[in-house]
Coordinates of C-alpha atoms in Angstrom, one line a residue:
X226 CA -12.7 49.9 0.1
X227 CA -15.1 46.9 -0.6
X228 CA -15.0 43.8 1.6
X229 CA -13.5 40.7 0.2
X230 CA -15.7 37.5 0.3
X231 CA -13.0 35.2 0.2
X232 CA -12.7 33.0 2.9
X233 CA -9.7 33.4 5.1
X234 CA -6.9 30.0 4.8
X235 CA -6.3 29.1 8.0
X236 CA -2.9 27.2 8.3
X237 CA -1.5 24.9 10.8
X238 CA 0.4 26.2 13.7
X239 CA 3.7 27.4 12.2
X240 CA 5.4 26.4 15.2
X241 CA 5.9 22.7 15.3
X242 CA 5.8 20.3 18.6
X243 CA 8.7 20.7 20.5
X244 CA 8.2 16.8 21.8
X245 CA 8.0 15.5 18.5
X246 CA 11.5 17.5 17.4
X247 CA 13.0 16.2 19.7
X248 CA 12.0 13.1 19.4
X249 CA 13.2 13.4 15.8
X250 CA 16.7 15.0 16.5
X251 CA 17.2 11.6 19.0
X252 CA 16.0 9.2 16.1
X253 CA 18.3 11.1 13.7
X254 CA 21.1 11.4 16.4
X255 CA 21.2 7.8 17.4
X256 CA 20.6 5.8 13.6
X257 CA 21.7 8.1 11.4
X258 CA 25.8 8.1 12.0
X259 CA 25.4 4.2 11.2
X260 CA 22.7 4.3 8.2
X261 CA 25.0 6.9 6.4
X262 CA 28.3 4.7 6.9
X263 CA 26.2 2.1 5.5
X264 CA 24.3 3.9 2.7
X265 CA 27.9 5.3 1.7
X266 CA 28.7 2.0 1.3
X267 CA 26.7 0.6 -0.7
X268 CA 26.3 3.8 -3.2
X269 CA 30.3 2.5 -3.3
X270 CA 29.6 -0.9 -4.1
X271 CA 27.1 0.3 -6.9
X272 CA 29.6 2.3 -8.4
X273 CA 32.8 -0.3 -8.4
X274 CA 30.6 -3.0 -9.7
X275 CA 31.1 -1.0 -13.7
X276 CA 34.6 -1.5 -13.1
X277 CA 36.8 -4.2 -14.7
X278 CA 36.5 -7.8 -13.1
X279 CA 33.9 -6.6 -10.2
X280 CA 31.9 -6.3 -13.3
X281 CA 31.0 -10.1 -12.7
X282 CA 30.0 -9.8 -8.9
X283 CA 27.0 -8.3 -7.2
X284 CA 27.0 -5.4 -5.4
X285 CA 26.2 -7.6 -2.2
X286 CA 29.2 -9.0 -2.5
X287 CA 31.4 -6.0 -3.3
X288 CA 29.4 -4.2 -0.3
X289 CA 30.2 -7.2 2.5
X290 CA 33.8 -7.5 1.2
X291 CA 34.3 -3.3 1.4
X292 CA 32.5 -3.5 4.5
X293 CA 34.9 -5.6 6.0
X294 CA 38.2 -3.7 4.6
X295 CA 36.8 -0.7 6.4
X296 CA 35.9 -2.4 9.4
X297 CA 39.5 -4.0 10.1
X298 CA 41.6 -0.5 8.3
X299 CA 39.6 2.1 10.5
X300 CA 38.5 2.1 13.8
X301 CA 34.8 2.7 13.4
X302 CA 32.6 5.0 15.5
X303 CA 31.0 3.8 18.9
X304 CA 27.9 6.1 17.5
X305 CA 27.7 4.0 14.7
X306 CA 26.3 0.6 16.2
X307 CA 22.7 1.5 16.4
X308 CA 22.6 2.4 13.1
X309 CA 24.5 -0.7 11.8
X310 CA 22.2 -2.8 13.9
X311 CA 18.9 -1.7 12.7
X312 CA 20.5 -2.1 8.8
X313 CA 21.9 -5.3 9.6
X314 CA 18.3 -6.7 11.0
X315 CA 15.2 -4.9 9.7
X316 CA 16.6 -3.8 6.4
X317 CA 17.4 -7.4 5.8
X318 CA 14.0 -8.8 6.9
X319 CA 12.1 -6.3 4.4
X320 CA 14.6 -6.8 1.6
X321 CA 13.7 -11.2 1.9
X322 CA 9.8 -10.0 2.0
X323 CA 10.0 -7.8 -1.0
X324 CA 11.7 -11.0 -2.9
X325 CA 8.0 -12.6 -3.1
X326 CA 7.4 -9.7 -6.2
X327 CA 10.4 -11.3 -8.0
X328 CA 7.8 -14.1 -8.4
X329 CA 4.9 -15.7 -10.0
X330 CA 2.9 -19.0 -9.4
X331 CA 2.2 -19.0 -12.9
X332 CA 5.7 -18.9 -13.6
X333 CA 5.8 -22.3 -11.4
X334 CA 3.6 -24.1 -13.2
X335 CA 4.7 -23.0 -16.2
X336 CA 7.9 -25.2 -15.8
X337 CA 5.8 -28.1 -15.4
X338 CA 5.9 -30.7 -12.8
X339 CA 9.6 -32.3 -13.0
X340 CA 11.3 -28.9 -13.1
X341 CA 9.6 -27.9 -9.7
X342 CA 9.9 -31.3 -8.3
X343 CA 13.7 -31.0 -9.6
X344 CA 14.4 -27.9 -7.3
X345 CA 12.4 -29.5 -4.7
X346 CA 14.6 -32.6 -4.8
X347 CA 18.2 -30.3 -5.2
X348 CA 17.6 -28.0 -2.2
X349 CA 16.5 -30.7 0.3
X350 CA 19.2 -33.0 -0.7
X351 CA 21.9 -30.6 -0.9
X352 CA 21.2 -28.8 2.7
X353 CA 21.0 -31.7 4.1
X354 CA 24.2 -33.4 3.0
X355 CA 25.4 -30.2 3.3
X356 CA 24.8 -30.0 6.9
X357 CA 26.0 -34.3 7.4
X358 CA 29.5 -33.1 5.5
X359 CA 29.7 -29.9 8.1
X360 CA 29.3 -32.5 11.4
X361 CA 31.7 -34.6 9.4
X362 CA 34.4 -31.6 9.3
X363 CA 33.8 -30.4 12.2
X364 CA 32.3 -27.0 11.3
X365 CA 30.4 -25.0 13.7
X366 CA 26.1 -25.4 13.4
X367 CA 25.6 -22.1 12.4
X368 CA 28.3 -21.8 10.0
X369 CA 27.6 -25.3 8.4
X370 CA 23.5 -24.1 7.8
X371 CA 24.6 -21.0 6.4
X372 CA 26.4 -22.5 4.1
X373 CA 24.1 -25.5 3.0
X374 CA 21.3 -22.4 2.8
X375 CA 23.8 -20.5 0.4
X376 CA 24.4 -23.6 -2.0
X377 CA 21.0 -24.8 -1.7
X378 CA 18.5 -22.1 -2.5
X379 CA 20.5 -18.8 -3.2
X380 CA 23.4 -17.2 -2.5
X381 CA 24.1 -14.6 -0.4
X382 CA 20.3 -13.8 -0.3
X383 CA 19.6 -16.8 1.0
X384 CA 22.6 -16.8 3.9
X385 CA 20.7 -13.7 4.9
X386 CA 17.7 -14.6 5.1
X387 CA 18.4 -17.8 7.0
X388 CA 20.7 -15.5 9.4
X389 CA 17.8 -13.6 10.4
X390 CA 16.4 -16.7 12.2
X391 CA 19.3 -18.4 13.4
X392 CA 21.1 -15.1 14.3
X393 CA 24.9 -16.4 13.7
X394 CA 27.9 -14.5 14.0
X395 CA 28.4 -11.8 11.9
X396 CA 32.0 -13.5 10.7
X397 CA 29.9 -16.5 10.2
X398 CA 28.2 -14.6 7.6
X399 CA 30.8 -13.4 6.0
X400 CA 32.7 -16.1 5.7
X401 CA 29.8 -18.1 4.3
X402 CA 29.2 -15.3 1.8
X403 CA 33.1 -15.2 0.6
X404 CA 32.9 -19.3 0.1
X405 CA 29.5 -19.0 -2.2
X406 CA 30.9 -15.7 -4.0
X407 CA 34.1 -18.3 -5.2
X408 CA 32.5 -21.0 -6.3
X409 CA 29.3 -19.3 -7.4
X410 CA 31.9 -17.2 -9.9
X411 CA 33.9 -20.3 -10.7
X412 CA 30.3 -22.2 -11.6
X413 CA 29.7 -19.1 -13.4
X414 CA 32.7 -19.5 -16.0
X415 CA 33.2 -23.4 -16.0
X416 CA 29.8 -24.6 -16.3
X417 CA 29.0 -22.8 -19.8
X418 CA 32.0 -24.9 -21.1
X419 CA 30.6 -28.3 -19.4
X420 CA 27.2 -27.9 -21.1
X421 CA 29.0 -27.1 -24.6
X422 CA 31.6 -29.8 -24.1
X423 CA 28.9 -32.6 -23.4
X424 CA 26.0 -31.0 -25.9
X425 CA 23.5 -29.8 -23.1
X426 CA 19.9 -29.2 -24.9
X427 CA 19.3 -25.3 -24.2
X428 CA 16.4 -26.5 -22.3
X429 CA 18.3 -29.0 -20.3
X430 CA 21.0 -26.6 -19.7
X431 CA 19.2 -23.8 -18.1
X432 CA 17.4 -26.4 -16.2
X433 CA 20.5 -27.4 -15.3
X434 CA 21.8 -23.4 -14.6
X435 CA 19.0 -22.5 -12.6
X436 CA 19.3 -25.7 -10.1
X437 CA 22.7 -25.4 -9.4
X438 CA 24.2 -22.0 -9.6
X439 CA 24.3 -19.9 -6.1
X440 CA 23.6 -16.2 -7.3
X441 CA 20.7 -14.8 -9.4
X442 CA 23.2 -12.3 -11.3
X443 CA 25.5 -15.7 -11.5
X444 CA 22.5 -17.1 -13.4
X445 CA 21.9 -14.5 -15.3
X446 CA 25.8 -14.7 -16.7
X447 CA 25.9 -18.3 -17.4
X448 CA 22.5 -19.2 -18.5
X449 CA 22.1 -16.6 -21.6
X450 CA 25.7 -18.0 -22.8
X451 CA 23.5 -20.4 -24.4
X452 CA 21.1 -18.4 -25.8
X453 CA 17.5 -16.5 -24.8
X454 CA 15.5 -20.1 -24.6
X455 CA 18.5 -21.4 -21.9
X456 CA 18.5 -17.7 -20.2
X457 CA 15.1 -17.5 -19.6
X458 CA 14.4 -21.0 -18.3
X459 CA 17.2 -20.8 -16.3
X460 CA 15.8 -17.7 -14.4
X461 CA 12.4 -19.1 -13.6
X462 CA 13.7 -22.4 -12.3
X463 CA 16.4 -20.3 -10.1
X464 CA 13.3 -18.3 -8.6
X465 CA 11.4 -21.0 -8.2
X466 CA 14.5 -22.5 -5.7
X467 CA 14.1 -18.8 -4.1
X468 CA 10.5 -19.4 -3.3
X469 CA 11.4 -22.1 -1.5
X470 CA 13.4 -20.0 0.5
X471 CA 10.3 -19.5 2.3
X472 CA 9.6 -22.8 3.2
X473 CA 13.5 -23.7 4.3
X474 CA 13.1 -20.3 6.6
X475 CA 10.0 -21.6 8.0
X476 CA 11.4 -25.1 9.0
X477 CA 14.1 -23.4 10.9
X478 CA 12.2 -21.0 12.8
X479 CA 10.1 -23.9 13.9
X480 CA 12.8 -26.2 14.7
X481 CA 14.1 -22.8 16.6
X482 CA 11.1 -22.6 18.4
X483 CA 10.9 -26.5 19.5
X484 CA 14.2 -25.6 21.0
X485 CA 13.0 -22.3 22.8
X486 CA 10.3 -24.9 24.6
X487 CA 12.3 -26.9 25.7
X488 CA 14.9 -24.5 27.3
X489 CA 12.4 -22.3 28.7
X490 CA 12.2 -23.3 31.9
X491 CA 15.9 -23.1 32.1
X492 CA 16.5 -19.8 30.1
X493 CA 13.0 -17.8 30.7
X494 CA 12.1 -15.2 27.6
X495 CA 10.6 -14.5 24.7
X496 CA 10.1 -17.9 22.4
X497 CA 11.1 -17.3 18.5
X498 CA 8.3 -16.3 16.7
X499 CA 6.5 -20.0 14.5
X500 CA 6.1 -18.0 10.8
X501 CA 8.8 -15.2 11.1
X502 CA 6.5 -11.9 9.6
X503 CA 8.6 -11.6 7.1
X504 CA 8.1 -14.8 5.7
X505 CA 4.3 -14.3 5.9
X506 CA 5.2 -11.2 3.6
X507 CA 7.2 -12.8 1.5
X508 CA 4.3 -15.3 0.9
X509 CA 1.6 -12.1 0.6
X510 CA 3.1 -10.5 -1.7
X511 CA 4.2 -13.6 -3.9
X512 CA 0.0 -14.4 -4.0
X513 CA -0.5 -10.6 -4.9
X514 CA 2.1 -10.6 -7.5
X515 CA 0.2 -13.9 -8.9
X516 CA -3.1 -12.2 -8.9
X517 CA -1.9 -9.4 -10.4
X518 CA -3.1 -7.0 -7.5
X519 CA 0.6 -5.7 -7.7
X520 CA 0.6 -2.3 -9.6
X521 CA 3.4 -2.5 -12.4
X522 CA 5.1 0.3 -11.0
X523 CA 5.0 -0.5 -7.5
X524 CA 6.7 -3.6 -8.4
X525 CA 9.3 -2.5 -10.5
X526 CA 10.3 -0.7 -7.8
X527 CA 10.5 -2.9 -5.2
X528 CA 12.4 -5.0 -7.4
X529 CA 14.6 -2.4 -8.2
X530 CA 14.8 -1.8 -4.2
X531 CA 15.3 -5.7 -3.2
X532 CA 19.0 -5.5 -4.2
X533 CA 19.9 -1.9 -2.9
X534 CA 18.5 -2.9 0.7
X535 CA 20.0 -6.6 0.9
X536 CA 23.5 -4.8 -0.3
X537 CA 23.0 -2.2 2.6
X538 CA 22.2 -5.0 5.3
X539 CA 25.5 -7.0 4.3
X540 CA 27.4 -4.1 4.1
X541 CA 26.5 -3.8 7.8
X542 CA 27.5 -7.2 8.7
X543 CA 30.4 -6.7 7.0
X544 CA 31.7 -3.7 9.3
X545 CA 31.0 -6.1 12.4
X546 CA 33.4 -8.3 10.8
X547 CA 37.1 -9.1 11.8
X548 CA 39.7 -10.6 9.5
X549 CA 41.4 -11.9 12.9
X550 CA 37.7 -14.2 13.2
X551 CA 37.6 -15.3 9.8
X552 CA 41.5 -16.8 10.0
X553 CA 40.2 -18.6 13.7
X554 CA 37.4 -20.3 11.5
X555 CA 40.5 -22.2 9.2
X556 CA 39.9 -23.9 5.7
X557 CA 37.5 -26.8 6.7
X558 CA 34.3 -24.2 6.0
X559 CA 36.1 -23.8 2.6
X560 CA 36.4 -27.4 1.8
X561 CA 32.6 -27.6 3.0
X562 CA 31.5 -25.4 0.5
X563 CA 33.7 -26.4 -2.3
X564 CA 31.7 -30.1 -1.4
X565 CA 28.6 -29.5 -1.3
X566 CA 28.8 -27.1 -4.6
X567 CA 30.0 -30.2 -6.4
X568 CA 26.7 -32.3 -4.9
X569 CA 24.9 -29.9 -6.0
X570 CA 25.9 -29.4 -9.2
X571 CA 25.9 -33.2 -10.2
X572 CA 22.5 -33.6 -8.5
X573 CA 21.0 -30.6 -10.7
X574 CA 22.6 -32.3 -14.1
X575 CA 21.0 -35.3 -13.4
X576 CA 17.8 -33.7 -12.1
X577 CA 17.9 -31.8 -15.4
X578 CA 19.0 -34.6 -18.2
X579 CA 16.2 -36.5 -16.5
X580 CA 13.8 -34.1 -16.6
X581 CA 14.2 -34.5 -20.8
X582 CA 11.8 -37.0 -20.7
X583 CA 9.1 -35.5 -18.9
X584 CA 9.3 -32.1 -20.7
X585 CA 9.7 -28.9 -19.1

């Protein structure tokens, strides 16, 4: 029988490294209970956002809120907590990073000078006062930023990316989210009928939109009530304030770190980092988006991701979170936000009927 020339395939040992299953089986062992809980969740959230009035909410906020019902109706798993850790901290720093595709500095200038100077103007003011009002009710630090980072730049988003820094309390969070879901709905019904009743320009009114209102999907819902022109400049000015996330992240962690020097002698350890990495990323990719390094696809994606993993990471904070915390924290928080939405959203409409004169 003739001898075959072919050369003989030599494959990889079929037995693979004992080490490295086990290894995997303690990874899988230890996260997976938790990411499962979590991912269940948020497919949930997904899902009960199609039906009737959860139609107008993001699925962050159906994911914290469901989070929280489970949390205080079931006691959950002791296994669980690694897995809720690692989605409550590293899924939430990639998700802020990835934000930087949603984002263009074309799309910046584009606005022209008075619209980015506008959001400039609207974020510093209202965080500040914002954090004056909270030391004027006597709300808790950490609460009182999370809130004026919520009303200020961006929502929920915003809350966590801030949270990653100043590491509050996970009923902090929540709470914080709750008070910028209700007033970032309420802006999203009432404000339509303010710019109708007092004749907003489309331009001026998505100006105005995109300044003021807390959620992206929020400005999405009221700014195309007045057509594509006050949709669309309503979205660009809104992830302009986002951008600036960045910046308001950065002055925290470096205010953070200031602090860390001066209790180290006291309180030894490792010093906050001075540019959290994610906020490098979020900058990185922004710059590659700009330059159109970015493939279309890759982006689409990650856009499509950004939500899915921010939902996950509040869903996580949500089952750390107690309703018997939430009732200690009392209405002053409430009143806070309910404040400094109202500064904010006067601020913005005179930001944005001023703005008429220098064009957008």
């Amino acid at each position: 029988m003739p001898q075959s020339n072919e050369t003989p395939l030599i494959l990889p040992s079929q037995n693979p490294d004992p080490a490295a299953l086990r290894k995997l089986r303690g990874f899988l062992g230890k996260y997976l209970p938790g990411l499962w809980l979590v991912a269940t969740i948020t497919a949930a959230a997904y899902g009960l956002r199609g039906f009737g009035p959860l139609a107008a909410l993001s699925p962050m906020i159906i994911g914290i809120f469901f989070g929280v019902v489970l949390c205080n109706l079931v006691p959950l798993p002791p296994q669980t907590r690694p897995g809720l850790n690692i989605a409550g901290k590293r899924l939430l720093r990639i998700a802020v990073s990835l934000l930087g595709l949603q984002i263009t500095l074309d799309q910046i200038v584009d606005l022209g000078f008075w619209s980015f100077a506008s959001a400039a103007i609207a974020l510093a003011a209202t965080f500040f006062v914002t954090l004056a009002l909270g030391r004027a009710l006597r709300v808790e630090p950490q609460l009182t930023t999370l809130v004026a980072a919520g009303t200020s730049v961006c929502g929920a988003a915003a809350i966590a990316g801030v949270n990653s820094v100043i590491q509050a309390k996970d009923e902090d969070v929540t709470y914080a989210v709750a008070a910028i879901t209700l007033f970032g709905t309420l802006a999203m019904f009432l404000y339509p009928l303010i710019g109708s009743w007092i004749g907003m320009e489309p331009a001026t009114y998505g100006t105005w939109i995109g300044l003021s209102v807390h959620e992206v999907a929020q400005v999405v819902g009221a700014g195309f009530q007045h057509g594509e022109e006050a949709g669309h400049i309503a979205m660009i000015v809104k992830l302009t304030r986002v951008t600036l996330l960045a910046v308001l992240v950065f002055g925290l962690a470096a205010r953070a770190r200031r602090s860390s020097d001066r209790d180290c002698a006291a309180m030894p350890g490792p010093r906050p980092a001075l540019i959290p990495w994610f906020v490098i990323a979020f900058l990185v990719l922004s710059g590659a988006n700009t330059l159109g390094l970015v493939p279309e696809a890759v982006r689409h994606a990650a856009i499509t991701a950004t939500p899915i993993l921010l939902t996950a990471a509040l869903s996580a904070l949500g089952l750390d979170t107690h309703f018997g915390k939430l009732v200690k924290l009392g209405l002053r928080p409430m009143i806070l936000c309910a404040l400094a939405s109202l500064f904010i959203a006067l601020l913005s409409m005179l930001l944005s009927m001023a703005g008429t004169g220098f064009g957008h």
